[in-house]
Amino acid sequence: MKKILFVAVLLVSSLTVKLADAQISFSLNIGSQPAWGPTGYDHAEFYYMPDIDTYYDVPNHQYVYLSGSRWIRSGALPPRYANYDMYHGYKAVINSPSPWRNAVTYRNKYAGYRGRHDQAVIRDSRDQRYQNHWNGDRGRGNGNGQGGNGRGNNDRGNGNDRGNNGHNDRGNKGGGDRGGDHGDHGHHE
């Protein structure tokens, strides 16, 4: 009887360890989220932007948007969204695979968020978990010019961040400003 009880306890404890291990495998991806991403999320697979009916694949640094009847993946937004301000447009975090397959659901769910410009973004947060976005790198991610976030446009949103410094900086639109001491990257002189 003791042997059966021992085997049962051993079996239950091994299942508990397996369940605990599965729960731990959920990873944080704070460092891979772009500076224009919303604050408050330790993990984000996708952002949905209701203003332009577009998704952003956080781990792969790609936009997913509708072109005709097909969903396109790209490192940059298409020209029709050239004036969209990534830092001020609303982004909903979606942690479901391929959310564009349920596009109608997300369009309806977030329709009321169109035109909202009051969402706090990582670049402007001083929360310690976002320190790699602001600690000495002026909001450019890891400071090496590639940003580590929002690839394809050097972490300048869609090249339309005008900021509040009055310089009407449009980031890298047209291949101009490449950073350095120019442009608005969270630092206001």
Coordinates of N, CA and C in Angstrom, one line a residue:
M1 N 0.8 -1.2 0.0 CA 0.0 0.0 0.0 C 0.9 1.3 0.0
K2 N 2.0 1.2 0.8 CA 2.9 2.3 0.8 C 3.5 2.6 -0.6
K3 N 3.8 1.5 -1.3 CA 4.4 1.7 -2.6 C 3.4 2.4 -3.6
I4 N 2.2 2.0 -3.5 CA 1.1 2.6 -4.4 C 1.0 4.1 -4.0
L5 N 0.9 4.4 -2.8 CA 0.8 5.8 -2.3 C 2.1 6.6 -2.8
F6 N 3.2 6.0 -2.6 CA 4.5 6.7 -3.0 C 4.5 6.9 -4.5
V7 N 4.1 6.0 -5.3 CA 4.0 6.1 -6.8 C 3.0 7.2 -7.2
A8 N 1.9 7.3 -6.5 CA 0.8 8.3 -6.8 C 1.4 9.7 -6.4
V9 N 2.0 9.8 -5.3 CA 2.6 11.1 -4.9 C 3.7 11.5 -5.9
L10 N 4.5 10.6 -6.3 CA 5.5 10.9 -7.3 C 4.9 11.3 -8.6
L11 N 3.9 10.6 -9.1 CA 3.2 11.0 -10.3 C 2.6 12.4 -10.2
V12 N 1.9 12.7 -9.2 CA 1.3 14.0 -9.0 C 2.3 15.1 -8.9
S13 N 3.4 14.9 -8.2 CA 4.5 15.9 -8.1 C 5.1 16.1 -9.5
S14 N 5.3 15.1 -10.3 CA 5.9 15.3 -11.6 C 5.0 16.1 -12.5
L15 N 3.7 15.9 -12.4 CA 2.7 16.6 -13.2 C 2.8 18.1 -12.8
T16 N 2.9 18.4 -11.5 CA 2.9 19.7 -11.0 C 4.2 20.4 -11.5
V17 N 5.3 19.8 -11.5 CA 6.5 20.3 -12.1 C 6.3 20.7 -13.6
K18 N 5.7 19.8 -14.3 CA 5.5 20.0 -15.8 C 4.6 21.2 -16.0
L19 N 3.5 21.4 -15.2 CA 2.6 22.5 -15.3 C 3.3 23.8 -14.9
A20 N 4.2 23.8 -13.9 CA 4.9 25.0 -13.5 C 5.9 25.4 -14.6
D21 N 6.5 24.4 -15.2 CA 7.5 24.7 -16.3 C 6.8 25.3 -17.5
A22 N 5.6 24.8 -17.8 CA 4.8 25.4 -18.9 C 4.4 26.8 -18.6
Q23 N 4.1 27.2 -17.4 CA 3.8 28.5 -17.1 C 5.0 29.5 -17.2
I24 N 6.1 29.0 -16.8 CA 7.3 29.8 -16.8 C 7.8 30.2 -18.3
S25 N 7.4 29.3 -19.2 CA 7.9 29.5 -20.6 C 7.3 30.8 -21.3
F26 N 6.3 31.4 -20.7 CA 5.8 32.7 -21.3 C 6.8 33.7 -21.1
S27 N 7.3 34.3 -22.2 CA 8.5 35.2 -22.1 C 8.0 36.6 -22.1
L28 N 8.9 37.5 -21.6 CA 8.7 38.9 -21.6 C 9.4 39.4 -22.9
N29 N 8.8 40.4 -23.6 CA 9.4 41.0 -24.8 C 9.4 42.5 -24.7
I30 N 9.6 43.0 -23.5 CA 9.6 44.5 -23.3 C 10.6 45.1 -24.2
G31 N 11.8 44.5 -24.3 CA 12.9 45.1 -25.1 C 12.7 45.1 -26.6
S32 N 11.8 44.2 -27.1 CA 11.6 44.2 -28.5 C 10.4 45.1 -28.9
Q33 N 9.7 45.6 -28.0 CA 8.6 46.5 -28.3 C 9.1 47.8 -28.8
P34 N 8.5 48.4 -29.8 CA 9.0 49.7 -30.4 C 8.8 50.8 -29.4
A35 N 9.5 51.9 -29.5 CA 9.4 53.1 -28.6 C 8.0 53.7 -28.7
W36 N 7.3 53.5 -29.9 CA 6.0 54.1 -30.0 C 4.9 53.1 -29.5
G37 N 5.3 52.0 -29.0 CA 4.3 51.0 -28.4 C 3.7 51.5 -27.1
P38 N 2.5 51.0 -26.8 CA 1.8 51.5 -25.6 C 2.5 50.9 -24.3
T39 N 2.5 51.7 -23.2 CA 3.1 51.3 -22.0 C 2.1 50.3 -21.2
G40 N 2.7 49.6 -20.3 CA 1.9 48.8 -19.4 C 1.9 47.3 -19.8
Y41 N 2.6 46.9 -20.8 CA 2.5 45.5 -21.3 C 3.9 44.9 -21.2
D42 N 4.0 43.8 -20.5 CA 5.3 43.0 -20.4 C 5.4 42.2 -21.7
H43 N 4.4 41.8 -22.3 CA 4.4 41.0 -23.5 C 3.4 41.5 -24.5
A44 N 3.8 41.6 -25.7 CA 2.8 42.0 -26.8 C 3.3 41.2 -28.1
E45 N 2.3 40.5 -28.7 CA 2.6 39.8 -29.9 C 2.3 40.8 -31.1
F46 N 1.1 41.4 -31.0 CA 0.7 42.3 -32.1 C 0.1 43.6 -31.5
Y47 N 0.2 44.7 -32.2 CA -0.6 45.9 -32.0 C -1.6 46.0 -33.1
Y48 N -2.8 46.4 -32.8 CA -3.8 46.8 -33.8 C -4.0 48.3 -33.7
M49 N -3.9 48.9 -34.9 CA -4.0 50.4 -35.0 C -5.4 50.7 -35.7
P50 N -6.4 50.9 -35.0 CA -7.7 51.1 -35.6 C -7.8 52.3 -36.6
D51 N -7.0 53.3 -36.4 CA -7.0 54.5 -37.3 C -6.7 54.1 -38.8
I52 N -5.8 53.1 -38.9 CA -5.4 52.7 -40.3 C -5.7 51.2 -40.5
D53 N -6.4 50.5 -39.6 CA -6.8 49.1 -39.8 C -5.5 48.3 -40.2
T54 N -4.5 48.4 -39.3 CA -3.2 47.8 -39.6 C -2.7 47.1 -38.3
Y55 N -2.0 46.0 -38.4 CA -1.4 45.3 -37.3 C 0.1 45.5 -37.4
Y56 N 0.7 45.4 -36.2 CA 2.2 45.4 -36.1 C 2.6 44.2 -35.4
D57 N 3.4 43.3 -36.0 CA 3.9 42.1 -35.5 C 5.2 42.4 -34.7
V58 N 5.0 42.5 -33.3 CA 6.1 43.0 -32.5 C 7.4 42.1 -32.6
P59 N 7.3 40.8 -32.4 CA 8.5 40.0 -32.4 C 9.3 40.0 -33.8
N60 N 8.5 40.2 -34.9 CA 9.1 40.2 -36.2 C 9.3 41.6 -36.8
H61 N 8.9 42.6 -36.1 CA 9.1 44.0 -36.5 C 8.5 44.2 -37.9
Q62 N 7.3 43.8 -38.1 CA 6.6 43.9 -39.4 C 5.2 44.5 -39.3
Y63 N 4.8 45.3 -40.2 CA 3.4 45.7 -40.3 C 2.7 44.7 -41.1
V64 N 1.4 44.6 -40.8 CA 0.5 43.7 -41.6 C -0.7 44.5 -41.9
Y65 N -0.9 44.8 -43.2 CA -2.0 45.6 -43.7 C -2.7 45.0 -44.9
L66 N -3.9 45.5 -45.1 CA -4.7 45.0 -46.2 C -4.4 45.7 -47.5
S67 N -4.1 45.0 -48.5 CA -3.9 45.6 -49.8 C -4.8 44.8 -50.8
G68 N -5.8 45.5 -51.3 CA -6.8 44.8 -52.1 C -7.6 43.8 -51.2
S69 N -7.4 42.5 -51.5 CA -8.0 41.5 -50.7 C -7.0 40.6 -50.0
R70 N -5.7 41.0 -50.0 CA -4.6 40.3 -49.3 C -4.0 41.1 -48.2
W71 N -3.6 40.3 -47.2 CA -2.8 40.9 -46.1 C -1.4 40.8 -46.4
I72 N -0.7 42.0 -46.3 CA 0.7 42.1 -46.7 C 1.6 42.3 -45.5
R73 N 2.7 41.7 -45.4 CA 3.7 41.9 -44.3 C 4.8 42.8 -44.9
S74 N 5.2 43.8 -44.1 CA 6.3 44.7 -44.6 C 7.0 45.3 -43.5
G75 N 8.2 45.7 -43.7 CA 9.0 46.4 -42.7 C 8.6 47.9 -42.5
A76 N 7.8 48.4 -43.4 CA 7.3 49.8 -43.4 C 5.9 49.8 -43.8
L77 N 5.2 50.9 -43.4 CA 3.8 51.1 -43.8 C 3.8 51.5 -45.3
P78 N 2.7 51.2 -46.0 CA 2.6 51.7 -47.4 C 2.4 53.2 -47.5
P79 N 2.7 53.7 -48.7 CA 2.7 55.2 -48.8 C 1.3 55.8 -48.4
R80 N 0.2 55.1 -48.6 CA -1.0 55.8 -48.2 C -1.1 56.1 -46.7
Y81 N -0.3 55.5 -45.9 CA -0.2 55.8 -44.5 C 1.0 56.7 -44.1
A82 N 1.6 57.3 -45.1 CA 2.8 58.1 -44.8 C 2.7 59.1 -43.8
N83 N 1.5 59.7 -43.6 CA 1.4 60.8 -42.6 C 0.8 60.3 -41.2
Y84 N 0.7 58.9 -41.1 CA 0.2 58.4 -39.8 C 1.3 58.6 -38.7
D85 N 0.9 59.1 -37.6 CA 1.8 59.3 -36.5 C 1.8 58.2 -35.5
M86 N 2.8 57.3 -35.5 CA 2.8 56.1 -34.7 C 2.9 56.4 -33.2
Y87 N 3.4 57.5 -32.8 CA 3.5 57.9 -31.4 C 2.2 58.4 -30.8
H88 N 1.3 58.9 -31.6 CA 0.1 59.4 -31.1 C -1.2 58.7 -31.4
G89 N -1.1 57.7 -32.4 CA -2.3 56.9 -32.7 C -2.5 55.8 -31.7
Y90 N -3.7 55.4 -31.5 CA -4.0 54.4 -30.5 C -3.6 53.0 -31.0
K91 N -3.0 52.2 -30.1 CA -2.6 50.8 -30.4 C -3.2 49.9 -29.4
A92 N -3.9 48.8 -29.8 CA -4.5 47.8 -29.0 C -3.5 46.6 -29.0
V93 N -3.2 46.1 -27.8 CA -2.3 44.9 -27.8 C -3.2 43.7 -28.0
I94 N -2.8 42.8 -28.9 CA -3.5 41.6 -29.2 C -2.5 40.4 -29.1
N95 N -2.7 39.5 -28.2 CA -1.9 38.3 -28.1 C -2.5 37.1 -28.6
S96 N -3.0 37.1 -29.8 CA -3.6 36.0 -30.5 C -2.8 35.8 -31.8
P97 N -2.6 34.6 -32.3 CA -1.9 34.4 -33.5 C -2.7 34.9 -34.7
S98 N -2.1 35.5 -35.7 CA -2.7 36.0 -36.9 C -4.0 36.7 -36.7
P99 N -4.0 37.8 -35.9 CA -5.3 38.5 -35.6 C -6.0 39.0 -36.8
W100 N -5.3 39.3 -37.9 CA -6.0 39.8 -39.1 C -7.0 38.8 -39.7
R101 N -6.9 37.5 -39.3 CA -7.9 36.5 -39.7 C -9.2 36.8 -39.1
N102 N -9.3 37.6 -38.0 CA -10.5 38.0 -37.3 C -10.6 39.5 -37.4
A103 N -10.3 40.0 -38.6 CA -10.2 41.5 -38.7 C -11.5 42.2 -38.4
V104 N -12.7 41.6 -38.8 CA -14.0 42.2 -38.6 C -14.2 42.3 -37.1
T105 N -13.8 41.3 -36.3 CA -14.0 41.4 -34.8 C -13.2 42.5 -34.2
Y106 N -11.9 42.6 -34.6 CA -11.1 43.7 -34.1 C -11.5 45.1 -34.6
R107 N -11.9 45.2 -35.8 CA -12.5 46.5 -36.3 C -13.6 46.9 -35.4
N108 N -14.6 46.0 -35.2 CA -15.7 46.4 -34.4 C -15.4 46.7 -32.9
K109 N -14.5 45.8 -32.4 CA -14.1 46.0 -31.0 C -13.4 47.3 -30.7
Y110 N -12.6 47.8 -31.6 CA -11.8 49.0 -31.4 C -12.2 50.2 -32.2
A111 N -13.4 50.1 -32.8 CA -13.9 51.2 -33.6 C -14.0 52.5 -32.8
G112 N -14.3 52.4 -31.5 CA -14.4 53.6 -30.7 C -13.1 54.2 -30.3
Y113 N -12.0 53.6 -30.6 CA -10.7 54.1 -30.3 C -10.1 54.9 -31.5
R114 N -10.8 54.9 -32.6 CA -10.3 55.7 -33.7 C -10.2 57.2 -33.3
G115 N -9.1 57.8 -33.7 CA -9.0 59.3 -33.4 C -8.5 59.6 -32.0
R116 N -8.3 58.5 -31.2 CA -7.8 58.8 -29.8 C -6.3 59.0 -29.9
H117 N -5.8 60.0 -29.2 CA -4.4 60.4 -29.2 C -3.9 60.6 -27.8
D118 N -4.5 59.9 -26.8 CA -4.1 60.1 -25.4 C -3.4 58.9 -24.8
Q119 N -2.9 57.9 -25.6 CA -2.3 56.7 -25.1 C -0.8 57.0 -24.8
A120 N -0.4 56.6 -23.6 CA 1.0 56.8 -23.2 C 1.9 55.8 -24.0
V121 N 3.0 56.2 -24.5 CA 3.9 55.3 -25.3 C 5.2 55.1 -24.5
I122 N 5.9 54.0 -24.8 CA 7.1 53.6 -24.2 C 8.2 54.7 -24.2
R123 N 8.3 55.4 -25.3 CA 9.4 56.4 -25.4 C 9.2 57.5 -24.3
D124 N 8.0 57.8 -23.9 CA 7.7 58.9 -22.9 C 7.6 58.4 -21.5
S125 N 7.7 57.1 -21.3 CA 7.6 56.5 -20.0 C 8.9 56.5 -19.2
R126 N 8.9 56.7 -17.9 CA 10.1 56.6 -17.1 C 10.1 55.4 -16.2
D127 N 9.2 54.4 -16.5 CA 9.1 53.2 -15.8 C 10.4 52.4 -16.0
Q128 N 11.0 51.9 -15.0 CA 12.3 51.2 -15.1 C 12.3 50.1 -16.1
R129 N 11.2 49.4 -16.3 CA 11.2 48.3 -17.3 C 11.5 48.8 -18.7
Y130 N 11.3 50.0 -19.0 CA 11.5 50.6 -20.3 C 12.9 51.4 -20.4
Q131 N 13.7 51.2 -19.5 CA 14.9 52.0 -19.4 C 15.8 51.9 -20.7
N132 N 15.8 50.8 -21.4 CA 16.6 50.7 -22.6 C 16.1 51.6 -23.7
H133 N 14.9 52.1 -23.5 CA 14.3 53.0 -24.5 C 14.7 54.5 -24.2
W134 N 15.2 54.8 -23.0 CA 15.5 56.2 -22.7 C 16.7 56.4 -22.0
N135 N 17.4 55.4 -21.5 CA 18.6 55.6 -20.7 C 19.8 56.0 -21.5
G136 N 20.0 57.3 -21.8 CA 21.1 57.7 -22.6 C 21.0 57.6 -24.1
D137 N 19.9 57.0 -24.6 CA 19.8 56.8 -26.0 C 18.8 57.7 -26.7
R138 N 18.3 58.6 -26.0 CA 17.3 59.6 -26.5 C 16.1 59.0 -27.2
G139 N 15.7 57.8 -26.7 CA 14.5 57.2 -27.3 C 14.7 56.4 -28.5
R140 N 15.9 56.1 -28.9 CA 16.2 55.4 -30.2 C 16.4 53.9 -30.0
G141 N 15.9 53.3 -28.9 CA 16.1 51.9 -28.7 C 17.5 51.6 -28.1
N142 N 18.4 50.9 -28.8 CA 19.6 50.5 -28.2 C 20.8 51.5 -28.6
G143 N 20.5 52.5 -29.3 CA 21.4 53.6 -29.5 C 22.4 53.3 -30.6
N144 N 22.2 52.2 -31.4 CA 23.2 52.0 -32.5 C 22.7 52.4 -33.8
G145 N 21.6 53.2 -33.9 CA 21.1 53.6 -35.2 C 20.1 52.6 -35.8
Q146 N 20.0 51.4 -35.3 CA 19.1 50.4 -35.8 C 17.9 50.4 -34.9
G147 N 18.0 50.9 -33.7 CA 16.8 51.0 -32.8 C 16.5 49.7 -32.1
G148 N 16.6 48.6 -32.7 CA 16.2 47.4 -32.1 C 14.7 47.3 -32.0
N149 N 14.0 48.3 -32.4 CA 12.5 48.3 -32.4 C 12.1 49.0 -33.6
G150 N 11.0 48.7 -34.1 CA 10.4 49.3 -35.3 C 11.4 49.3 -36.5
R151 N 12.0 48.2 -36.7 CA 13.0 48.1 -37.8 C 12.4 48.5 -39.1
G152 N 13.2 48.9 -40.0 CA 12.8 49.3 -41.3 C 12.7 50.8 -41.4
N153 N 12.7 51.5 -40.3 CA 12.7 53.0 -40.3 C 13.4 53.5 -39.1
N154 N 14.4 52.8 -38.6 CA 15.2 53.2 -37.5 C 14.5 53.8 -36.4
D155 N 13.4 53.1 -36.0 CA 12.6 53.4 -34.8 C 12.0 54.8 -34.8
R156 N 11.7 55.3 -35.9 CA 11.1 56.6 -36.0 C 9.6 56.5 -36.4
G157 N 8.9 55.5 -35.8 CA 7.5 55.4 -36.2 C 7.5 55.2 -37.7
N158 N 6.7 56.0 -38.4 CA 6.6 55.9 -39.8 C 7.2 57.1 -40.5
G159 N 8.2 57.7 -39.8 CA 8.9 58.9 -40.3 C 8.1 60.1 -40.2
N160 N 7.2 60.2 -39.3 CA 6.3 61.3 -39.2 C 6.2 61.9 -37.8
D161 N 7.2 61.6 -36.9 CA 7.2 62.1 -35.6 C 7.6 63.6 -35.6
R162 N 6.6 64.4 -35.4 CA 6.9 65.9 -35.4 C 7.3 66.4 -34.0
G163 N 7.0 65.5 -33.0 CA 7.3 65.9 -31.6 C 6.7 67.2 -31.2
N164 N 7.3 67.8 -30.2 CA 6.9 69.1 -29.7 C 8.0 70.1 -29.7
N165 N 9.0 69.9 -30.5 CA 10.1 70.8 -30.5 C 10.0 71.9 -31.5
G166 N 8.9 71.9 -32.3 CA 8.7 73.0 -33.2 C 9.6 73.0 -34.5
H167 N 10.4 71.9 -34.7 CA 11.3 71.8 -35.9 C 10.6 71.1 -37.0
N168 N 9.4 70.7 -36.9 CA 8.7 70.0 -37.9 C 9.5 68.8 -38.5
D169 N 10.2 68.1 -37.6 CA 11.0 67.0 -38.0 C 10.1 65.8 -38.4
R170 N 10.4 65.3 -39.6 CA 9.6 64.1 -40.1 C 10.5 62.9 -40.1
G171 N 11.5 62.8 -39.2 CA 12.3 61.6 -39.1 C 13.1 61.3 -40.3
N172 N 12.9 60.1 -40.9 CA 13.7 59.7 -42.0 C 12.9 59.7 -43.3
K173 N 11.9 60.4 -43.3 CA 11.1 60.5 -44.6 C 11.9 61.0 -45.7
G174 N 12.0 60.3 -46.8 CA 12.8 60.7 -47.9 C 14.3 60.5 -47.7
G175 N 14.7 59.8 -46.7 CA 16.1 59.5 -46.5 C 16.9 60.6 -45.8
G176 N 16.3 61.6 -45.3 CA 17.0 62.8 -44.7 C 17.6 62.5 -43.4
D177 N 17.1 63.1 -42.3 CA 17.7 63.0 -41.0 C 18.0 61.6 -40.6
R178 N 19.2 61.3 -40.2 CA 19.6 59.9 -39.8 C 19.8 59.9 -38.3
G179 N 19.5 60.9 -37.6 CA 19.6 60.9 -36.1 C 20.7 61.8 -35.7
G180 N 21.7 61.4 -34.9 CA 22.7 62.2 -34.4 C 22.1 63.3 -33.4
D181 N 22.4 64.5 -33.6 CA 21.9 65.6 -32.8 C 20.7 66.2 -33.4
H182 N 20.2 65.6 -34.5 CA 19.1 66.2 -35.2 C 17.8 65.4 -35.0
G183 N 16.7 66.1 -35.2 CA 15.4 65.3 -35.2 C 14.9 65.2 -33.8
D184 N 13.7 64.7 -33.7 CA 13.0 64.5 -32.4 C 13.0 63.1 -32.1
H185 N 13.8 62.7 -31.1 CA 13.8 61.3 -30.6 C 13.6 61.3 -29.1
G186 N 12.6 62.1 -28.6 CA 12.3 62.1 -27.2 C 13.1 63.2 -26.5
H187 N 14.0 63.9 -27.1 CA 14.8 64.9 -26.4 C 14.4 66.2 -26.9
H188 N 14.0 67.1 -26.0 CA 13.5 68.4 -26.5 C 14.5 69.5 -26.0
E189 N 15.1 70.3 -26.9 CA 16.1 71.2 -26.5 C 15.5 72.6 -26.2

